Amino acid sequence: MLFYRLILFFTLLTQTLLSYCWQNDQHPERSAKKNLTVSEYEALVKQYRYNKPDSALYYAEKAIALAEREKDSIGLATMLNQLGMIGDNFGKFEESRQNYLRAAAIYRALRSKKGEATETVRLGVVELRKGNYDEAIGYFLKAMELSEQINDRAGIMEANITLGEVYIARKQYDTALRYLKSAEKLDKTLPFSSLSLNLCSNFGIVYREKGDFKLAKAYIQKGINLSNKPQLWGLHITLINNLASVYAKAGFREKSISLQKTALEKSREIQNYIRELQTLTTLADTYGKDDIDYCLFYLKQALALAEEKGAIKQKIDILQRLGDVYKYLENYKEALKMKEQEHALADSFFYRDMSKQIANLQSEYELNKSKARVQELKYENNRQALERKIILFITAGIAILLLVVAFHYFRTKELNRLLNRANAELKDSNTVKDKLFSILAHDLRQPIASVINFLYIIDDDSLTPDEKHDVINKLIVNSNASLDTLNQLLKWGEMQIKGVVINPVVFCPKEIIERNVNLLSAAADSKSIHIDNTVTDTIRIYCDADHFDFTIRNLLSNAIKFTPNGGRVFITAERKSETTVKFSVKDTGVGISNDRLDSIFKINNISTQGTNNEKGTSLGLAMCKEFIEANNGTIEVVSEKNRGSEFILYIKASSEG
């Protein structure tokens, strides 16, 4: 009996010790002391930011509460900066921006130009990740100016590095090199820091893109050698991945994969989920279509990790990649599933913030209008006061009167010019807003109402199987039309906010055209329309493949839509010069009246129904024009009422074809 009591005692003791250790592991400050300083909280945030982001957020919020209680302005600004970087990792850019702005305001009030410059750089990084390059450049130049005022060489170096990163993103590599070389000169006069590693990484990227693989490898290898320390392993992993990308671009695929697997192992060893996600997705890209099973294997691992860490932006990107892979495998069920998850997540993440921004823009508009009214009243009061002074002092001389009148005239002229410009901008803004709400109110509301009506009909038990089948087919057509409208609307909205981002590559357009012909063949067959595609695989062009795909699909869809039963559609391509390829999508349809030709590519264009009452959004051609012009091409239309239409594209030719 005593023996069993001893066993029970040691079992309870072991459980108590394990519970105590587990609690200390979850909240390390308990194992040390209860009252931590802001600096100690900062160390905990940095420790957990990449492996336990929820814990990092917990400690950051506790530190902020402590700093506010103790009126520690520097501590508050420091933790707001950390909170902003946590938001960066989750893709919550607007939250990060607000935290950086609060921190910058604190440093500005404390007259700390160094602290203000640091936060200004972070604000620029947020805009860079959002694709707002001009705003990012503005922040980085301001940070450089602040650092130059206090002769902070490290701050000046960081500003030059970040400016280089903007021009790398813009693919303006010569300009990027100019800033990076300025940073390199400063680096030689400063002690070693993580900035030195960022500099090596960026030089490697620039020389990789310029095709100088030897120099790219030299810079990146230098950074790898300098960063092979536990406290620098995050940058060490990034540098290994960059070296892998150099080998991949140089054609050494196996070497690239080996390096990426090394980076993956290290990122897991230090539990840095951001680097692990980056490595998993780059591994998937490297395997690509050549080894699709491994591509899927790493993408699924990345998706599971993003879900575990709550990294919504990264999850959206991974779902998009998975959708594209399943589409390539012709597993359309899984592709659709991935796209639906992607759109649902994007809707809850991006467009919720967009709604807030629209509300803020409306408030800002009302505020600016009120300010303009106040300014107008002030101007009127000034004018009346000026007239009274003229009457009072008219005896002082004609010269003074002429000067006052001239001042009054030029000031009025400038104000009128500013008002006219503001009115023009407001008119353009209202046109975009009205177009958006018009599509939401008509092109989406009516199809959704039709879907509901069809569902009620299907629920009717009196329908025969054939009748139900017919109703379900109509329901599918309506749902696809609604989805296409929504996709165009979201793509157009993204273009209005971010601008058109292009990724030009050399490719054969025949594959894309044939794929879209097959995609739309059912619509053409339903109207007995013959599609004649004579584009050969000898044609090569240089532009963004996704933009070209969207444009061809839209033009071909419109040709089928506005061509009556039994008509024909012709797709041709010919090389017009050494630098230009001409594409033509021609139909035997109803044509376009002269009064609509001038506005056919504009946002205020009015959508018309097809020959079988097909519907559209009128956004398609406007988006086509923006895409083609963004790729340095042109689009034009030749049409005559009841004689058909021909849409002509001029796109840059590749020197390879």
XYZ file of C-alpha atoms in Angstrom:
657
model
C 0.000 0.000 0.000
C 2.836 2.416 0.845
C 4.441 1.672 -2.519
C 1.284 2.694 -4.414
C 0.950 5.866 -2.335
C 4.522 6.836 -3.270
C 3.769 6.253 -6.950
C 0.642 8.451 -6.696
C 2.621 11.187 -4.901
C 5.373 11.309 -7.571
C 2.775 11.285 -10.377
C 0.983 14.328 -8.927
C 4.314 16.084 -8.332
C 5.379 15.475 -11.955
C 2.092 16.814 -13.322
C 2.387 19.957 -11.186
C 5.950 20.629 -12.387
C 4.996 20.065 -16.041
C 2.034 22.432 -15.705
C 4.270 25.103 -14.143
C 6.876 24.744 -16.918
C 4.203 24.896 -19.634
C 2.768 28.139 -18.207
C 6.229 29.680 -18.048
C 6.862 28.633 -21.649
C 3.641 30.330 -22.798
C 4.429 33.557 -20.935
C 8.192 33.703 -20.251
C 7.937 36.828 -18.096
C 6.277 34.722 -15.381
C 9.424 32.667 -15.019
C 11.531 35.776 -14.465
C 9.478 38.456 -12.733
C 5.975 39.845 -12.838
C 6.788 43.492 -13.587
C 8.629 43.849 -16.900
C 9.950 47.072 -18.434
C 9.041 48.295 -21.909
C 12.520 47.274 -23.128
C 12.025 43.736 -21.819
C 8.631 43.535 -23.512
C 10.287 44.734 -26.744
C 12.800 41.879 -26.514
C 9.926 39.403 -26.120
C 8.082 40.880 -29.119
C 11.198 40.541 -31.300
C 11.676 36.959 -30.062
C 8.128 35.850 -30.908
C 7.325 38.041 -33.933
C 8.116 35.352 -36.507
C 7.311 32.096 -34.699
C 4.444 33.036 -32.337
C 2.870 36.227 -33.745
C -0.115 36.026 -31.371
C 2.260 36.072 -28.384
C 4.190 38.968 -29.946
C 0.947 40.904 -30.327
C 0.013 40.116 -26.714
C 3.314 41.471 -25.358
C 3.235 44.538 -27.626
C -0.208 45.531 -26.349
C 0.880 45.040 -22.725
C 3.975 47.192 -23.346
C 1.873 49.948 -24.952
C -0.489 49.958 -21.944
C 2.535 50.165 -19.617
C 4.136 53.016 -21.608
C 0.868 54.980 -21.586
C 0.503 54.526 -17.797
C 4.080 55.666 -17.169
C 3.863 58.450 -19.813
C 6.921 56.920 -21.513
C 6.742 58.556 -24.968
C 9.873 56.867 -26.351
C 8.674 53.458 -25.139
C 5.226 54.051 -26.645
C 6.720 55.036 -30.022
C 9.030 52.010 -29.963
C 6.170 49.578 -29.331
C 3.919 51.241 -31.926
C 6.748 50.571 -34.392
C 6.824 46.890 -33.350
C 3.032 46.678 -33.615
C 3.301 48.103 -37.138
C 5.824 45.438 -38.150
C 3.571 42.679 -36.764
C 0.761 44.080 -38.930
C 3.151 44.118 -41.923
C 3.715 40.378 -41.521
C -0.042 39.740 -41.511
C -0.583 42.012 -44.541
C -2.641 44.499 -42.470
C -1.100 47.498 -44.175
C -3.619 50.133 -43.107
C -3.253 49.160 -39.421
C 0.539 49.222 -39.794
C 0.369 52.638 -41.443
C -1.706 54.091 -38.590
C 0.735 52.742 -35.972
C 3.741 54.163 -37.854
C 1.984 57.535 -38.197
C 1.332 57.644 -34.436
C 4.968 56.765 -33.708
C 6.210 59.420 -36.176
C 3.987 62.053 -34.535
C 5.480 61.216 -31.116
C 9.049 61.546 -32.416
C 8.126 64.795 -34.178
C 6.757 66.201 -30.897
C 9.984 65.113 -29.155
C 12.047 66.749 -31.966
C 13.742 63.388 -32.624
C 14.600 63.493 -36.316
C 16.258 60.068 -36.103
C 13.089 58.452 -34.747
C 10.909 60.329 -37.244
C 13.176 59.199 -40.102
C 12.880 55.560 -38.951
C 9.072 55.696 -38.957
C 9.043 57.533 -42.300
C 11.027 54.648 -43.828
C 8.473 52.178 -42.431
C 5.629 54.220 -43.949
C 7.431 54.042 -47.291
C 7.803 50.268 -46.948
C 4.015 49.956 -46.429
C 3.344 51.915 -49.638
C 5.982 49.870 -51.506
C 4.290 46.590 -50.512
C 0.925 48.002 -51.615
C 2.418 48.897 -55.018
C 2.106 52.686 -54.500
C 5.598 53.457 -55.767
C 5.328 57.244 -56.043
C 4.114 57.550 -52.436
C 6.907 55.213 -51.304
C 9.554 57.345 -53.049
C 8.148 60.446 -51.344
C 8.491 58.881 -47.894
C 12.019 57.573 -48.549
C 13.221 60.965 -49.841
C 11.752 62.648 -46.760
C 13.538 60.100 -44.527
C 16.812 60.858 -46.334
C 16.306 64.597 -45.802
C 15.688 64.084 -42.059
C 18.802 61.885 -41.736
C 20.933 64.389 -43.667
C 19.843 67.195 -41.310
C 21.417 65.333 -38.358
C 24.201 63.713 -40.421
C 22.951 60.201 -39.573
C 24.928 58.143 -42.097
C 23.123 54.898 -41.203
C 19.777 56.611 -41.823
C 21.012 58.026 -45.150
C 22.254 54.555 -46.128
C 18.874 52.971 -45.284
C 17.025 55.631 -47.313
C 19.254 54.925 -50.341
C 18.678 51.161 -49.981
C 14.888 51.540 -49.808
C 14.873 53.911 -52.786
C 16.814 51.248 -54.665
C 14.138 48.704 -53.716
C 11.391 50.904 -55.196
C 13.181 51.127 -58.530
C 13.844 47.371 -58.450
C 10.078 46.889 -58.086
C 9.610 49.266 -61.035
C 12.191 47.267 -63.020
C 14.293 50.442 -63.471
C 17.524 48.702 -62.568
C 20.007 51.399 -63.621
C 18.324 53.927 -61.330
C 18.218 51.317 -58.556
C 21.977 50.716 -58.970
C 22.688 54.429 -58.553
C 21.037 54.498 -55.121
C 22.541 51.152 -54.063
C 26.056 52.315 -54.959
C 25.535 55.465 -52.861
C 24.532 53.205 -49.971
C 27.592 50.998 -50.588
C 29.937 53.985 -50.193
C 28.363 54.785 -46.816
C 28.462 51.115 -45.771
C 32.257 51.113 -46.048
C 32.431 53.873 -43.404
C 29.978 52.271 -40.952
C 30.120 49.257 -38.598
C 28.516 46.043 -39.845
C 24.704 45.898 -39.501
C 21.682 44.204 -41.053
C 21.604 47.070 -43.583
C 24.810 45.627 -45.080
C 22.986 42.347 -45.688
C 19.987 44.100 -47.286
C 22.439 45.904 -49.547
C 24.054 42.622 -50.660
C 20.620 41.105 -51.294
C 19.431 44.039 -53.420
C 22.643 44.144 -55.467
C 22.157 40.437 -56.140
C 18.579 40.984 -57.339
C 19.559 43.857 -59.668
C 22.460 42.000 -61.276
C 20.331 38.851 -61.558
C 17.685 40.768 -63.500
C 20.355 42.434 -65.677
C 21.749 38.957 -66.531
C 25.106 39.427 -64.747
C 24.884 36.186 -62.769
C 28.542 36.185 -61.727
C 28.284 39.557 -59.993
C 24.872 38.662 -58.540
C 26.276 35.490 -56.953
C 29.301 37.379 -55.597
C 27.181 39.928 -53.709
C 24.703 37.388 -52.372
C 27.449 34.962 -51.306
C 29.120 37.829 -49.449
C 25.874 38.467 -47.583
C 25.441 34.755 -46.801
C 28.941 34.572 -45.314
C 28.327 37.659 -43.151
C 24.877 36.550 -41.955
C 25.640 32.977 -40.871
C 24.908 33.802 -37.227
C 21.816 32.782 -35.203
C 20.704 36.388 -34.641
C 20.865 37.090 -38.392
C 19.371 33.850 -39.722
C 16.213 35.573 -40.979
C 18.240 37.612 -43.500
C 20.537 34.606 -44.019
C 17.551 32.580 -45.271
C 16.425 35.414 -47.564
C 19.917 35.600 -49.065
C 19.993 31.822 -49.655
C 16.638 32.072 -51.463
C 17.960 34.945 -53.577
C 21.039 32.885 -54.495
C 18.699 30.042 -55.457
C 16.769 32.415 -57.732
C 20.028 33.378 -59.468
C 20.836 29.709 -60.163
C 17.271 29.111 -61.344
C 17.424 32.014 -63.779
C 20.841 30.870 -64.980
C 19.350 27.435 -65.759
C 20.774 25.431 -62.809
C 17.436 24.168 -61.482
C 18.736 21.352 -59.260
C 21.235 23.665 -57.553
C 18.435 26.170 -56.973
C 16.176 23.529 -55.381
C 19.009 22.308 -53.141
C 19.586 25.848 -51.817
C 15.874 26.403 -51.265
C 15.596 23.181 -49.267
C 18.503 24.388 -47.117
C 16.637 27.680 -46.569
C 13.458 25.764 -45.686
C 15.305 23.663 -43.120
C 16.855 26.754 -41.498
C 13.559 28.672 -41.417
C 11.901 25.748 -39.635
C 14.829 25.438 -37.279
C 14.425 29.056 -36.090
C 10.592 28.852 -36.389
C 10.431 31.887 -38.702
C 7.105 31.356 -40.453
C 7.476 34.369 -42.793
C 10.716 32.989 -44.265
C 9.237 29.471 -44.298
C 6.234 30.687 -46.318
C 8.507 32.520 -48.767
C 10.693 29.450 -49.194
C 7.769 27.064 -49.685
C 6.226 29.259 -52.407
C 9.552 29.792 -54.192
C 10.179 26.028 -54.101
C 6.761 25.504 -55.682
C 7.609 28.099 -58.360
C 10.953 26.418 -59.094
C 9.361 22.987 -59.576
C 6.506 24.609 -61.497
C 4.883 22.764 -64.360
C 7.964 20.597 -64.895
C 7.231 18.686 -61.672
C 3.637 19.556 -60.799
C 3.334 17.036 -57.923
C 6.156 18.670 -55.956
C 4.725 22.081 -56.821
C 1.385 21.082 -55.239
C 3.162 19.436 -52.308
C 4.930 22.653 -51.262
C 1.961 24.916 -51.979
C -0.258 22.786 -49.715
C 2.353 23.025 -46.947
C 2.432 26.804 -47.399
C -1.372 26.994 -47.242
C -1.482 24.988 -43.998
C 1.193 27.242 -42.448
C -0.595 30.449 -43.533
C -3.852 29.134 -42.019
C -2.082 28.215 -38.780
C -0.473 31.660 -38.404
C -3.476 33.660 -39.629
C -1.443 35.213 -42.472
C -4.432 36.236 -44.599
C -2.623 38.094 -47.389
C -0.176 35.214 -47.899
C -3.075 32.724 -47.820
C -4.863 34.647 -50.593
C -1.715 34.516 -52.741
C -1.260 30.768 -52.126
C -4.926 30.026 -52.952
C -4.491 31.913 -56.234
C -1.415 29.842 -57.084
C -3.201 26.594 -56.208
C -6.155 27.589 -58.386
C -3.820 28.182 -61.326
C -2.085 24.815 -60.795
C -5.393 22.900 -60.669
C -6.571 24.776 -63.744
C -3.384 23.692 -65.550
C -4.116 20.096 -64.463
C -7.672 20.550 -65.809
C -9.018 19.717 -62.350
C -11.610 22.465 -62.648
C -13.535 21.393 -59.562
C -10.538 21.968 -57.282
C -9.544 25.093 -59.239
C -13.007 26.559 -58.668
C -12.849 25.627 -54.980
C -9.515 27.445 -54.575
C -10.787 30.515 -56.447
C -13.959 30.651 -54.344
C -11.919 30.505 -51.130
C -9.564 33.154 -52.500
C -12.398 35.518 -53.443
C -14.228 35.004 -50.128
C -11.051 35.716 -48.161
C -10.163 38.734 -50.313
C -13.697 40.066 -49.899
C -13.470 39.873 -46.098
C -9.890 41.190 -45.970
C -9.356 43.757 -48.735
C -12.802 45.023 -49.622
C -13.796 45.546 -45.993
C -10.883 47.998 -45.786
C -11.910 49.423 -49.150
C -15.383 50.219 -47.771
C -13.770 52.092 -44.902
C -11.581 53.995 -47.344
C -14.589 54.934 -49.483
C -16.342 56.259 -46.358
C -13.196 58.185 -45.435
C -12.963 59.622 -48.951
C -16.574 60.758 -48.743
C -15.907 62.439 -45.399
C -12.756 64.033 -46.780
C -14.689 65.293 -49.785
C -17.313 66.913 -47.537
C -14.577 68.442 -45.388
C -12.756 69.853 -48.422
C -16.014 71.246 -49.742
C -16.605 72.990 -46.407
C -13.068 74.346 -46.422
C -13.573 75.633 -49.949
C -16.734 77.424 -48.819
C -14.903 78.994 -45.879
C -12.101 80.032 -48.212
C -14.656 81.509 -50.605
C -16.251 83.518 -47.784
C -12.837 84.705 -46.645
C -12.057 85.753 -50.179
C -15.352 87.635 -50.447
C -14.675 89.435 -47.170
C -11.171 90.312 -48.350
C -12.576 91.634 -51.619
C -15.102 93.838 -49.849
C -12.473 95.094 -47.430
C -10.222 95.862 -50.379
C -12.965 97.852 -52.100
C -13.590 99.873 -48.921
C -9.910 100.644 -48.666
C -9.841 101.744 -52.308
C -12.766 104.116 -51.706
C -11.178 105.404 -48.490
C -7.718 105.973 -49.939
C -8.520 106.801 -53.575
C -6.895 110.200 -53.095
C -3.621 108.458 -52.304
C -2.985 108.077 -55.982
C -3.776 106.193 -59.176
C -0.612 104.104 -58.880
C -1.706 102.384 -55.650
C -5.163 101.759 -57.107
C -3.704 100.087 -60.201
C -1.481 97.839 -58.080
C -4.417 96.739 -55.936
C -6.599 96.060 -58.999
C -3.819 94.049 -60.652
C -3.305 91.990 -57.485
C -7.040 91.409 -57.240
C -7.273 90.338 -60.898
C -4.435 87.825 -60.828
C -5.525 86.354 -57.523
C -9.071 85.880 -58.823
C -7.741 84.293 -62.013
C -5.613 81.815 -60.036
C -8.512 80.905 -57.742
C -10.783 80.345 -60.731
C -8.170 78.114 -62.331
C -7.868 76.060 -59.149
C -11.663 75.839 -58.808
C -12.058 74.735 -62.427
C -9.438 72.046 -61.974
C -11.074 70.863 -58.741
C -14.474 70.735 -60.490
C -13.003 68.702 -63.347
C -11.450 66.219 -60.895
C -14.731 65.950 -58.984
C -16.587 65.339 -62.245
C -14.213 62.486 -63.156
C -14.540 61.043 -59.656
C -18.352 61.193 -59.834
C -18.289 59.479 -63.245
C -16.313 56.557 -61.786
C -18.568 56.419 -58.703
C -21.774 56.540 -60.784
C -20.455 53.779 -63.070
C -19.633 51.587 -60.073
C -23.047 51.979 -58.449
C -24.813 51.588 -61.799
C -23.177 48.185 -62.311
C -23.899 47.151 -58.734
C -27.548 48.256 -59.018
C -28.365 46.805 -62.438
C -25.806 44.325 -63.775
C -25.474 42.408 -60.490
C -28.844 42.949 -58.804
C -30.979 41.709 -61.713
C -29.052 38.414 -62.314
C -29.123 37.627 -58.582
C -32.876 38.255 -58.515
C -33.200 35.917 -61.513
C -31.238 33.225 -59.665
C -33.650 33.475 -56.706
C -36.648 33.169 -59.056
C -35.114 30.092 -60.703
C -34.589 28.505 -57.280
C -38.264 28.999 -56.436
C -39.186 27.368 -59.760
C -36.875 24.402 -59.088
C -38.529 23.942 -55.687
C -41.867 23.397 -57.446
C -42.601 19.623 -57.382
C -44.886 19.912 -60.408
C -41.959 20.403 -62.827
C -40.952 17.527 -65.056
C -37.279 16.405 -65.080
C -36.775 18.017 -68.519
C -38.248 21.292 -67.298
C -36.054 21.215 -64.203
C -33.013 20.503 -66.366
C -33.857 23.484 -68.564
C -34.305 25.779 -65.530
C -31.006 24.579 -64.018
C -29.180 25.316 -67.306
C -30.611 28.850 -67.272
C -29.568 29.183 -63.627
C -25.985 28.178 -64.524
C -25.872 30.738 -67.365
C -27.148 33.509 -65.053
C -24.699 32.550 -62.281
C -21.717 32.489 -64.690
C -22.734 35.888 -66.061
C -22.966 37.299 -62.523
C -19.557 35.830 -61.606
C -17.965 37.243 -64.769
C -19.478 40.664 -64.013
C -18.194 40.560 -60.440
C -14.703 39.454 -61.514
C -14.485 42.312 -64.023
C -15.772 44.753 -61.413
C -13.216 43.638 -58.803
C -10.379 43.719 -61.341
C -11.449 47.190 -62.465
C -11.683 48.391 -58.836
C -8.181 47.064 -58.136
C -6.891 48.929 -61.214
C -8.475 52.194 -59.988
C -6.779 51.833 -56.574
C -3.370 50.343 -57.444
C -2.968 51.175 -61.135
C -2.033 48.600 -63.758
C 0.886 46.406 -62.621
C 2.595 44.652 -65.537
C 4.906 41.639 -65.732
C 6.090 41.491 -69.361
C 7.456 38.201 -70.724
C 8.162 36.691 -74.136
C 5.512 34.132 -75.126
C 3.650 32.559 -78.034
C 0.136 34.090 -78.269
C -1.253 31.124 -80.217
C -1.646 29.004 -77.057
C -3.580 31.725 -75.224
C -5.819 32.386 -78.244
C -6.571 28.673 -78.743
C -7.364 28.271 -75.056
C -9.867 31.134 -75.188
C -11.399 29.805 -78.412
C -11.962 26.467 -76.652
C -13.284 28.243 -73.560
C -15.889 30.152 -75.595
C -16.665 27.394 -78.075
C -19.859 26.430 -76.247
C -21.194 29.994 -76.546
C -20.258 30.060 -80.238
C -21.773 26.641 -80.929
C -25.053 27.684 -79.295
C -25.346 30.377 -81.991
C -23.817 28.262 -84.816
C -20.958 30.761 -85.123
C -17.763 29.555 -86.813
C -14.474 30.858 -85.338
C -11.632 31.010 -87.861
C -8.248 31.249 -86.016
C -5.215 31.552 -88.336
C -2.615 32.643 -85.750
C 0.535 30.514 -86.088
C 3.066 29.455 -83.474
C 5.817 31.456 -85.235
C 4.565 34.688 -83.695
C 6.273 35.800 -80.455
C 5.358 38.917 -78.487
C 6.670 40.718 -75.403
C 4.014 41.866 -72.937
C 2.093 40.800 -69.823
C 0.574 37.389 -70.668
C -2.357 37.827 -68.260
C -3.254 41.208 -69.797
C -3.127 39.735 -73.315
C -5.237 36.760 -72.173
C -7.906 39.065 -70.688
C -7.995 41.272 -73.811
C -8.319 38.396 -76.296
C -10.985 36.698 -74.189
C -12.985 39.943 -73.914
C -12.761 40.765 -77.629
C -13.655 37.191 -78.669
C -16.571 37.109 -76.193
C -17.876 40.425 -77.557
C -17.565 39.172 -81.153
C -19.711 36.107 -80.320
C -22.109 38.236 -78.304
C -22.846 40.698 -81.115
C -22.781 38.225 -84.031
C -26.132 36.708 -85.048
C -26.725 32.975 -85.474
C -24.734 31.469 -88.321
C -22.134 34.278 -88.370
C -18.332 34.079 -88.451
C -15.437 35.381 -86.326
C -11.890 35.745 -87.685
C -8.726 35.920 -85.544
C -5.500 36.820 -87.368
C -1.967 37.957 -86.521
C 0.824 39.287 -88.695
C 4.181 40.918 -88.083
C 3.968 44.512 -89.323
C 7.584 45.415 -88.572
C 10.648 44.284 -86.612
C 9.071 45.626 -83.410
C 5.305 45.288 -83.891
C 2.726 42.499 -84.275
C -0.804 43.274 -85.444
C -3.691 41.175 -84.064
C -7.235 41.351 -85.445
C -10.546 40.047 -84.053
C -13.166 40.550 -86.769
C -16.816 39.506 -86.819
C -19.827 39.596 -89.153
C -22.062 40.972 -86.419
C -24.342 43.960 -85.950
C -21.519 46.517 -85.921
C -21.228 49.762 -83.932
C -22.959 53.015 -84.802
C -20.805 56.083 -85.491
C -22.141 57.963 -82.472
C -20.809 55.210 -80.150
C -17.364 54.673 -81.704
C -15.752 57.631 -79.915
C -16.815 56.402 -76.460
C -16.436 52.644 -76.944
C -13.224 52.462 -74.850
C -14.307 54.982 -72.201
C -15.621 54.295 -68.704
C -18.902 56.136 -69.498
C -19.638 53.766 -72.378
C -23.155 52.283 -72.153
C -23.445 48.482 -72.302
C -25.755 46.997 -74.960
C -27.331 43.552 -75.208
C -26.078 40.917 -77.638
C -28.004 39.354 -80.487
C -29.435 36.739 -78.092
C -29.965 39.318 -75.296
C -26.571 38.559 -73.698
C -25.550 41.100 -71.057
C -22.258 42.796 -70.151
C -20.800 45.445 -67.817
C -19.279 47.888 -70.372
C -16.078 47.721 -68.292
C -14.370 45.146 -70.501
C -13.236 47.367 -73.370
C -12.107 50.139 -71.001
C -9.958 47.575 -69.128
C -8.631 46.178 -72.424
C -7.477 49.653 -73.435
C -5.750 50.234 -70.073
C -4.011 46.833 -70.235
C -2.791 47.232 -73.829
C -1.563 50.800 -73.334
C 0.188 49.801 -70.085
C 2.167 47.310 -72.230
C 3.116 50.103 -74.701
C 0.624 48.870 -77.277
C -2.445 50.365 -78.971
C -6.010 49.213 -79.590
C -8.448 50.543 -82.180
C -11.777 49.621 -83.732
C -13.123 49.743 -87.275
C -16.867 49.220 -87.553
C -19.969 50.055 -89.525
C -23.587 49.534 -88.533
C -24.863 46.096 -89.721
C -21.488 45.392 -91.381
C -19.562 43.851 -88.460
C -16.650 45.102 -86.343
C -12.872 44.672 -86.315
C -10.778 45.271 -83.181
C -7.052 45.722 -83.935
C -4.186 45.373 -81.439
C -0.610 46.520 -82.025
C 1.742 44.825 -79.535
C 5.522 44.799 -79.167
C 7.130 41.891 -81.015
C 9.798 39.691 -79.474
C 13.232 39.628 -81.088
C 13.088 35.824 -80.814
C 10.209 35.431 -83.256
